[in-house]
Coordinates of C-alpha atoms in Angstrom, one line a residue:
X1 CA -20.6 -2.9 4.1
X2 CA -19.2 -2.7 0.6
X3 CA -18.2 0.7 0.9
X4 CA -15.9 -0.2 3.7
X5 CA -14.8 -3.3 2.3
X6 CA -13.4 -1.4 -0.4
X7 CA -11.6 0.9 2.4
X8 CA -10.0 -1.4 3.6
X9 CA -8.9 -2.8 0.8
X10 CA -7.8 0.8 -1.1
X11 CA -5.6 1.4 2.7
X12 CA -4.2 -2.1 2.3
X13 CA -3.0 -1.7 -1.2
X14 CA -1.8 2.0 -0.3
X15 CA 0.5 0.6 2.7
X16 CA 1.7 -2.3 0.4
X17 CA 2.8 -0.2 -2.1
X18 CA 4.7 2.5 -0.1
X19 CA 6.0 -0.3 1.8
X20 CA 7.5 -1.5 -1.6
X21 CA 8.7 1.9 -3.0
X22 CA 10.3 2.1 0.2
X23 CA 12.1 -0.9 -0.4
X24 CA 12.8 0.0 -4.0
X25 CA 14.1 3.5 -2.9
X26 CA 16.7 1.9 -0.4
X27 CA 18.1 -0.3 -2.7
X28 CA 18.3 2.9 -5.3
X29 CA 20.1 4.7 -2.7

């Protein structure tokens, strides 16, 4: 159960941060 808690948690905080590079990126360029 843990082990896949922290899954979850390691893809949630991967997609959160791309999503705001990707943000961060636009305004750049």
């Amino acid at each position: 159960m843990g082990g896949n808690l922290d899954t979850g948690v390691y893809i949630y905080m991967y997609m959160l941060s791309r999503n705001l590079i990707g943000e961060t990126l636009n305004e750049i360029y």
